[in-house]
CSV table of C-alpha atoms in Angstrom, one decimal:
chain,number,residue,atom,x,y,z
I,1,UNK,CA,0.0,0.0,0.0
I,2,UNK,CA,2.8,2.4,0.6
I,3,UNK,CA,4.2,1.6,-2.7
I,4,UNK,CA,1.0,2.2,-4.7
I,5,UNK,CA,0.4,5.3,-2.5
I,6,UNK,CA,4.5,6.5,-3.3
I,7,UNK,CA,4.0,6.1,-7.5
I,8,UNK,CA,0.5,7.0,-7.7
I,9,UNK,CA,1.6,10.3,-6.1
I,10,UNK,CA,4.7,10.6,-8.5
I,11,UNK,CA,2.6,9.6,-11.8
I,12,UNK,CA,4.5,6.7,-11.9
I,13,UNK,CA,1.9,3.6,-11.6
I,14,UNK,CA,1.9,3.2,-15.3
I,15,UNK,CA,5.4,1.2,-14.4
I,16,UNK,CA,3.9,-1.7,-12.6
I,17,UNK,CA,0.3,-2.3,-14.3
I,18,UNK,CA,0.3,-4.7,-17.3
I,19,UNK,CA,1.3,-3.2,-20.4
I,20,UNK,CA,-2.2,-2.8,-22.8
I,21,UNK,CA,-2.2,-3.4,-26.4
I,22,UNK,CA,-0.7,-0.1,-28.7
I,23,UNK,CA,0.7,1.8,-25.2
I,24,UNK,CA,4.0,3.5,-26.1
I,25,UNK,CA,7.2,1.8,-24.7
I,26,UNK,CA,8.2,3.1,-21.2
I,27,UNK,CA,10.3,5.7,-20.8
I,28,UNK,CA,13.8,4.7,-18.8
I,29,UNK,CA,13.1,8.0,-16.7
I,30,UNK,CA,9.7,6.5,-15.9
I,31,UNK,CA,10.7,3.0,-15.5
I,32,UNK,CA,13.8,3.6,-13.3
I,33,UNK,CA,12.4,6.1,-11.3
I,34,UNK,CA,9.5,3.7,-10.5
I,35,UNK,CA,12.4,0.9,-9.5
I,36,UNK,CA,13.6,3.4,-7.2
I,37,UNK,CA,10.7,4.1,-5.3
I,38,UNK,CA,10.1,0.0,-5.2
I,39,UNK,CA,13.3,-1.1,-3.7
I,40,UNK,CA,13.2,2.0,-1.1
I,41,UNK,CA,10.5,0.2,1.1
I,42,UNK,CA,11.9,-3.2,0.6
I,43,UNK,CA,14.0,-4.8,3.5
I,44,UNK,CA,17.6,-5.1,2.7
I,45,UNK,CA,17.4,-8.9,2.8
I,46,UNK,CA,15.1,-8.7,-0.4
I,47,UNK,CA,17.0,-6.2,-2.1
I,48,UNK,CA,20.1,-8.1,-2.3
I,49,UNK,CA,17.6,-11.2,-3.5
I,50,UNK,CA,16.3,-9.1,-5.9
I,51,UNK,CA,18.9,-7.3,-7.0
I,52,UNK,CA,19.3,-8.2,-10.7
I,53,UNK,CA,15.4,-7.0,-11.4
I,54,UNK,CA,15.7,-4.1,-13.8
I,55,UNK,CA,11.8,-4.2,-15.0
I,56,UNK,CA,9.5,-2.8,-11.9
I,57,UNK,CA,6.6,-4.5,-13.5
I,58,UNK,CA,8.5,-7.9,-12.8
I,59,UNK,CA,9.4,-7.0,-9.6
I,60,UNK,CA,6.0,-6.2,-8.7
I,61,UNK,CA,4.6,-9.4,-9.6
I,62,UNK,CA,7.2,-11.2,-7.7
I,63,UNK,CA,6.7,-9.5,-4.5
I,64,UNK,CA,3.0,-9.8,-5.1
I,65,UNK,CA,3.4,-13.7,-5.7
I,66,UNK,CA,5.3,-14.1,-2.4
I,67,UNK,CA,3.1,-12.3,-0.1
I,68,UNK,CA,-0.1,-13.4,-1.8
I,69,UNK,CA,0.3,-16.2,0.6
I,70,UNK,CA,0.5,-14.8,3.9
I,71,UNK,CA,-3.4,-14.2,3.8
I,72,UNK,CA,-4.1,-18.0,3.9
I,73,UNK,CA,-1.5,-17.8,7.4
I,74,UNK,CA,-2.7,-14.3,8.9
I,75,UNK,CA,-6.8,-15.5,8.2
I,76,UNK,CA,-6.8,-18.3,10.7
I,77,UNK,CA,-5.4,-16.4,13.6
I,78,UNK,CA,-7.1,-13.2,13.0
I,79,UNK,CA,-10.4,-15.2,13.1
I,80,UNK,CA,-9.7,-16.9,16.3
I,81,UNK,CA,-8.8,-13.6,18.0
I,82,UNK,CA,-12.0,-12.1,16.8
I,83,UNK,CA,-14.2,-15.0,18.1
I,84,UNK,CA,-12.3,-14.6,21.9
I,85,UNK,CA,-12.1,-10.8,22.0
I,86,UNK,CA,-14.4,-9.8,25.1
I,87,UNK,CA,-15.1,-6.5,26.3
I,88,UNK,CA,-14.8,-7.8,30.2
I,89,UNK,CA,-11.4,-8.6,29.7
I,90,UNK,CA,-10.1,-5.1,29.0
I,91,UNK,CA,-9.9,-2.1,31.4
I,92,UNK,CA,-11.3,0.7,29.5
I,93,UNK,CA,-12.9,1.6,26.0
I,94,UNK,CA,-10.1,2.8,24.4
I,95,UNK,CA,-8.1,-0.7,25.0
I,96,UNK,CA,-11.3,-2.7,23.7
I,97,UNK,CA,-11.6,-0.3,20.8
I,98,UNK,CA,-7.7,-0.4,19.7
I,99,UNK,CA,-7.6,-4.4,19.6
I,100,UNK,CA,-10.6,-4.3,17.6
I,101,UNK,CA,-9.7,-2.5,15.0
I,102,UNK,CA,-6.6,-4.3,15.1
I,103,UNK,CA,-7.6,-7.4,14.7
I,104,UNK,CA,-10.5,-6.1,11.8
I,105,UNK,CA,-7.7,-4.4,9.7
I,106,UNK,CA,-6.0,-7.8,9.6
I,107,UNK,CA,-9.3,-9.7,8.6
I,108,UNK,CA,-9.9,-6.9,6.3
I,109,UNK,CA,-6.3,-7.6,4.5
I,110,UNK,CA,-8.2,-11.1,4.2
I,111,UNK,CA,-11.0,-9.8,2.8
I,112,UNK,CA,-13.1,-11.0,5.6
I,113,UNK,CA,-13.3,-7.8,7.7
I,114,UNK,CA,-16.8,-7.8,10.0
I,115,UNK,CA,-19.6,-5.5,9.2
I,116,UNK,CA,-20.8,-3.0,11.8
I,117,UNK,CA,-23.4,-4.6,13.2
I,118,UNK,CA,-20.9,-7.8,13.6
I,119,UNK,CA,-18.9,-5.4,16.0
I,120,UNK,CA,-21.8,-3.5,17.7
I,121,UNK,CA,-23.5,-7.4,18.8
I,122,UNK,CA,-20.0,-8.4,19.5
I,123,UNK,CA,-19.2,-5.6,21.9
I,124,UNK,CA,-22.9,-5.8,23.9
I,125,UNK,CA,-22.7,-9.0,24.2
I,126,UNK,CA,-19.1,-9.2,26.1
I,127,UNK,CA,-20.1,-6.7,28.5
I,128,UNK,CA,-19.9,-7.4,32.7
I,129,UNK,CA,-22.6,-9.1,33.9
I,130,UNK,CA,-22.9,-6.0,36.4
I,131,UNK,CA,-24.3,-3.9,33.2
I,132,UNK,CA,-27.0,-5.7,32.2
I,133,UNK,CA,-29.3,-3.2,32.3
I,134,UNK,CA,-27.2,-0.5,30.6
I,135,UNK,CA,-27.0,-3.5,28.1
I,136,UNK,CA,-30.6,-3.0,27.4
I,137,UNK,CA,-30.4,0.7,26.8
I,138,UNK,CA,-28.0,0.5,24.5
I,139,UNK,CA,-29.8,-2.5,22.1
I,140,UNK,CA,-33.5,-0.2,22.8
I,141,UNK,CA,-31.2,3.2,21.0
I,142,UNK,CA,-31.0,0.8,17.7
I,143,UNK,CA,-27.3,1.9,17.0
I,144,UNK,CA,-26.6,1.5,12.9
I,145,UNK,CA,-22.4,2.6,13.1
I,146,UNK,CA,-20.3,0.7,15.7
I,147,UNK,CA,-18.6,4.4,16.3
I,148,UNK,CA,-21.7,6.2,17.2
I,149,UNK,CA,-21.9,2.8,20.3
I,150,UNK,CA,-18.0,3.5,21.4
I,151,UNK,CA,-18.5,7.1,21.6
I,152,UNK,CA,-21.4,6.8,23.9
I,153,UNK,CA,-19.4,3.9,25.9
I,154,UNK,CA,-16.4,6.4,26.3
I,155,UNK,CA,-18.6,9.4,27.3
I,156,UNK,CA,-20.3,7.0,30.3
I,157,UNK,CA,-16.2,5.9,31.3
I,158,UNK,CA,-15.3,9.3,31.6
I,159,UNK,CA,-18.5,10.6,33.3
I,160,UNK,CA,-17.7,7.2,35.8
I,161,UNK,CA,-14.6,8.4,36.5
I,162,UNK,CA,-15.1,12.1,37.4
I,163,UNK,CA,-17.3,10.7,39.8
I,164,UNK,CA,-15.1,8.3,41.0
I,165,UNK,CA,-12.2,11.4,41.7
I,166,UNK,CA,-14.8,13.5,43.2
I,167,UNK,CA,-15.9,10.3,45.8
I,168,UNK,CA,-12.0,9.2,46.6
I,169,UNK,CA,-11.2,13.1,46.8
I,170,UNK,CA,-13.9,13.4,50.3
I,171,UNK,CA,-15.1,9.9,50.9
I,172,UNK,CA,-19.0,10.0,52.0
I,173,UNK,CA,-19.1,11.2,55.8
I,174,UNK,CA,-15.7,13.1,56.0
I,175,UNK,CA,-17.1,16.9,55.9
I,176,UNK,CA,-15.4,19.1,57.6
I,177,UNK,CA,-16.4,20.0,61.2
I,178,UNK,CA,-16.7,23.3,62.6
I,179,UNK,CA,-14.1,24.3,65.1
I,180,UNK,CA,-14.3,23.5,68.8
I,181,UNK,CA,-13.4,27.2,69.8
I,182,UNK,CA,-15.5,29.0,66.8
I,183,UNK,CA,-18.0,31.2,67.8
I,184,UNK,CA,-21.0,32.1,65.9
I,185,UNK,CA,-23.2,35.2,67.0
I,186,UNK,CA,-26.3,36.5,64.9
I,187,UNK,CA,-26.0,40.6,65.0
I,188,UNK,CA,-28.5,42.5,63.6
I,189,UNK,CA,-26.2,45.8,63.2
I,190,UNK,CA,-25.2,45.1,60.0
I,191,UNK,CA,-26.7,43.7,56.5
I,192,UNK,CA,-25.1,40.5,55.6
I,193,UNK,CA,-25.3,41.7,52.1
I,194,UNK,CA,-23.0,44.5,53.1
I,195,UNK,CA,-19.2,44.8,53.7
I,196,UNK,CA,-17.8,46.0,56.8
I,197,UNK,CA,-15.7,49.1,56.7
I,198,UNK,CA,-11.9,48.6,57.3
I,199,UNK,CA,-11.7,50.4,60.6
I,200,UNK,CA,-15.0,48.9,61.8
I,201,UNK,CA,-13.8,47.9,66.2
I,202,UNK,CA,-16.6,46.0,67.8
I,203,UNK,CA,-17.2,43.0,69.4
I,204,UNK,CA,-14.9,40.7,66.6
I,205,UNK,CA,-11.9,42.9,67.7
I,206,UNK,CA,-12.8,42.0,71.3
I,207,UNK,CA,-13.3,38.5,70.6
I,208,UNK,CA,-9.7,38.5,68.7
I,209,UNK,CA,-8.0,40.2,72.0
I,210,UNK,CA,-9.8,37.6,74.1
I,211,UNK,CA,-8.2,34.7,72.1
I,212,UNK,CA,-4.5,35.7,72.0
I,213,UNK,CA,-4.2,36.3,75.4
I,214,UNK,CA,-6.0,33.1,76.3
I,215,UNK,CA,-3.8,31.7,73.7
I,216,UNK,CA,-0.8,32.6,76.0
I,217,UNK,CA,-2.0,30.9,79.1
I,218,UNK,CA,-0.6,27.4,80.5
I,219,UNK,CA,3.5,26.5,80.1
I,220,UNK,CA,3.4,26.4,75.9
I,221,UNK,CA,5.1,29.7,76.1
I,222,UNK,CA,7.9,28.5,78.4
I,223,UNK,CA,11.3,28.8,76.3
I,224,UNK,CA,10.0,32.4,75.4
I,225,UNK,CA,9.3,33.7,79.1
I,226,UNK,CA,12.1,34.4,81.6
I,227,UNK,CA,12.0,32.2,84.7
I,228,UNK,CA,11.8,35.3,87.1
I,229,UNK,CA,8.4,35.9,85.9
I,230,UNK,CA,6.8,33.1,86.8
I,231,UNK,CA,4.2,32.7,89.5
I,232,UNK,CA,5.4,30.8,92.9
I,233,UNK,CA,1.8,29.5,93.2
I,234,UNK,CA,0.8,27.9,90.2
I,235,UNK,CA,4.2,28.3,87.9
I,236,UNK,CA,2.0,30.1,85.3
I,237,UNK,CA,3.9,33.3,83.1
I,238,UNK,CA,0.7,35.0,82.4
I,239,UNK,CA,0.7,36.4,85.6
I,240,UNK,CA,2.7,37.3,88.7
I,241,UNK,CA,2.4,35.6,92.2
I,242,UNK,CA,0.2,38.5,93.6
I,243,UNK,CA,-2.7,38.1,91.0
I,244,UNK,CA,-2.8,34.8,91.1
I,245,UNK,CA,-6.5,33.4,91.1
I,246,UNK,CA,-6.1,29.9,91.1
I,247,UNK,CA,-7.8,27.2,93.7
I,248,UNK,CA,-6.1,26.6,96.5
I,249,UNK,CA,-6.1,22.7,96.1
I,250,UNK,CA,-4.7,23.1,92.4
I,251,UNK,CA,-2.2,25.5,94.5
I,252,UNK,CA,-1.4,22.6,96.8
I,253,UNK,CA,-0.5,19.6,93.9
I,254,UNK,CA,1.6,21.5,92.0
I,255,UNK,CA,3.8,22.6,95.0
I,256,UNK,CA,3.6,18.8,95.8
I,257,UNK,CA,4.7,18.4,92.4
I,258,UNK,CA,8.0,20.6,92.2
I,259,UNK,CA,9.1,19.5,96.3
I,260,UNK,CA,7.6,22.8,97.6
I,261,UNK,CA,4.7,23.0,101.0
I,262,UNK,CA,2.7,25.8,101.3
I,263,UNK,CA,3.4,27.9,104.0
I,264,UNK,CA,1.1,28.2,106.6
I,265,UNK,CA,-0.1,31.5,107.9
I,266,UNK,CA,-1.5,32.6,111.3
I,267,UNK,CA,-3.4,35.5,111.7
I,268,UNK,CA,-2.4,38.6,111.2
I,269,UNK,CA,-1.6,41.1,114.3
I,270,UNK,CA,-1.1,44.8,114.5
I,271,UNK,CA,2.3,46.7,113.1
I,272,UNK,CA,3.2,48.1,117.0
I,273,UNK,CA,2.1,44.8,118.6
I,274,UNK,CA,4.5,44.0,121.3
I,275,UNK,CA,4.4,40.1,122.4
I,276,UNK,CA,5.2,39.6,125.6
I,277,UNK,CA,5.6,36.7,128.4
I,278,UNK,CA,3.3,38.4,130.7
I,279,UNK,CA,0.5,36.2,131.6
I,280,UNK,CA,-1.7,38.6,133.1
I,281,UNK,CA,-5.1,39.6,132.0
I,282,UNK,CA,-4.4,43.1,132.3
I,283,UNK,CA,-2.6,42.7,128.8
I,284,UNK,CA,-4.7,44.4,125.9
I,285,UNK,CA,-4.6,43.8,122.3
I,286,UNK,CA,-7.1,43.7,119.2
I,287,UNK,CA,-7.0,40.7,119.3
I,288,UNK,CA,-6.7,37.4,122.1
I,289,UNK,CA,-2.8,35.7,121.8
I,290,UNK,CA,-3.4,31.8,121.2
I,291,UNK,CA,-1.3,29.7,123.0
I,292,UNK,CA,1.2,27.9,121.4
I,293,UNK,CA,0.7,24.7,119.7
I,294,UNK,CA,2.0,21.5,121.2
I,295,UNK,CA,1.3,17.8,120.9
I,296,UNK,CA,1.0,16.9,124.6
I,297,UNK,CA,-2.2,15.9,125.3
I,298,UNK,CA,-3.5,17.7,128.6
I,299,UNK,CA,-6.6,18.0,130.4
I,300,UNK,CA,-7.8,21.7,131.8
I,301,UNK,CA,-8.2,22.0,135.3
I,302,UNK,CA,-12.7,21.4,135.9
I,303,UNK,CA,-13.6,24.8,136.6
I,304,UNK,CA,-15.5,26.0,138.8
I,305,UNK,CA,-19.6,25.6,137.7
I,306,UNK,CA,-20.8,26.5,141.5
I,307,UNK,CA,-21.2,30.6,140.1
I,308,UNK,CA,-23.1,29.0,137.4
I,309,UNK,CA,-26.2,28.8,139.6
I,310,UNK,CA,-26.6,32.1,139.5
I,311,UNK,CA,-27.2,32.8,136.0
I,312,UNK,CA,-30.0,29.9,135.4
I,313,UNK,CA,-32.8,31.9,134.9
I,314,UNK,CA,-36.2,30.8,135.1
I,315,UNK,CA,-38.0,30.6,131.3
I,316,UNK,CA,-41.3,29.8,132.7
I,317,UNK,CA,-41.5,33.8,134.0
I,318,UNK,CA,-42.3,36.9,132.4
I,319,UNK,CA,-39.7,38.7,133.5
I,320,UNK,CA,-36.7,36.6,131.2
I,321,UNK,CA,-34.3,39.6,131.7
I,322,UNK,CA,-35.2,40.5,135.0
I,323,UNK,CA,-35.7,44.1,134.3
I,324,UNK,CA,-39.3,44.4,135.3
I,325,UNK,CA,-38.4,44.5,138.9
């Protein structure tokens, strides 16, 4: 074919077709330039076979001789491919489609190539039991050209596909959730329809302030904090020991923690208070001196109860304070 296609391009065909009854000789410009063309597409094996073959019409008919022959050796496989070829048994369209017309361009060489309708019942009949009823839609559209069928079974693949990306891309049931520390408020202040000015300070600017100073609470911040800043109560930087607000028993556990006990504090007496050893009741202060703790156990002396007759008073009466009298 690339030969006839070469010389019929050039003029040149006259060279290799039978000579006809009263044609004019052939020309050696014609008839060499025609040899030419012949032994270009001709393996090197054949060339040095037929190398003595000054006539292209003879050479013509000897290559045509030779290879005549292969369609009796290229018709039995061809047909046995053709009868096997299954749709299921190729990954996509475009596979399916290239073998076919791979294998028909053979049968056609053997002048046995399939019709379309051959190829149209050949390729709905191979398909995956899974697509039986797209099977059925595509015999009810009645197609007449075995194109018109693959173009609508590559359209579907791709259309499958997108929608296979867009599934494996965010599976079913993995939308994003909102954030734990968002916060959504519904003002009426402003349209939703309408931008904000740029120098707009309300309650978002607020809320922004909020978050980066909680953001610099607990110990994330410790390689950026000097150590002198820290609180001796709770070991937090974001404040100092004297505005410390934290519970007392989460005080307690982390002195526990870093080998430290919480000092214990009395009450508080006056600036000019003057403690003395003097054990006499004329002493005055704001407020009583407790004795010192100790762990011996010791009973106090029974006082005396006999002045405590004096001060039952009788509830029965009317007179419970005694100032009628």
């Amino acid at each position: 074919m690339d030969m006839k296609i070469s010389l019929s391009s050039r003029g040149l065909m006259t060279a290799i077709n039978p000579p006809q009854e009263g044609d004019p000789p052939l020309q050696d410009q014609i008839k060499y330039g025609a040899l030419y063309y012949i032994r270009h597409h001709l393996h090197p094996d054949l060339k040095s076979e037929y190398l003595m073959d000054e006539n292209p019409h003879d050479l013509w008919n000897s290559l045509k001789e030779r290879y005549e022959q292969q369609k009796a050796v290229i018709l039995p496989d061809a047909q046995r491919e053709w009868s096997n070829i299954r749709l299921q048994d190729f990954k996509s369209i475009g596979e399916y489609n290239h073998a076919v017309h791979k294998i028909c361009s053979r049968l056609l060489f053997c002048d046995k190539a399939p019709t379309d309708a051959e190829k149209i019942e050949k390729t709905l009949s191979t398909m995956l039991p899974a697509h039986r009823v797209l099977q059925q839609q595509y015999r009810a559209r009645n197609y007449q050209h075995y194109s018109e069928l693959i173009h609508t079974l590559l359209q579907a693949e791709k259309h499958d596909e997108l929608l296979l990306k867009n599934h494996h891309q965010r599976p079913t049931g993995t939308a994003p959730l909102p954030e734990v520390n968002s916060n959504v408020q519904n003002t009426k202040r402003f349209d939703s329809n309408k931008r904000r000015p740029k120098n707009f300070k309300g309650k978002n600017n607020h809320i922004k302030k909020q978050k980066f100073h909680r953001n610099n609470k607990g110990k994330s911040i410790f390689n950026n904090k000097d150590k002198s800043d820290i609180c001796r109560k709770c070991g937090c930087y974001s404040h100092t020991t004297k505005k410390c607000h934290t519970p007392k028993h989460l005080v307690d556990l982390y002195l526990k923690s870093v080998g430290r006990s919480r000092p214990t504090q009395g009450k508080r007496f006056e600036a000019h208070f003057n403690l003395q050893s003097d054990t006499t009741r004329t002493t005055s202060c704001s407020q009583n001196v407790h004795p010192e703790l100790n762990n011996d156990i010791t009973l106090k002396e029974q006082e005396d109860l006999e002045g405590m007759d004096n001060m039952l008073v009788d509830f029965a009466s009317n007179d419970l304070f005694g100032d009628f009298d």
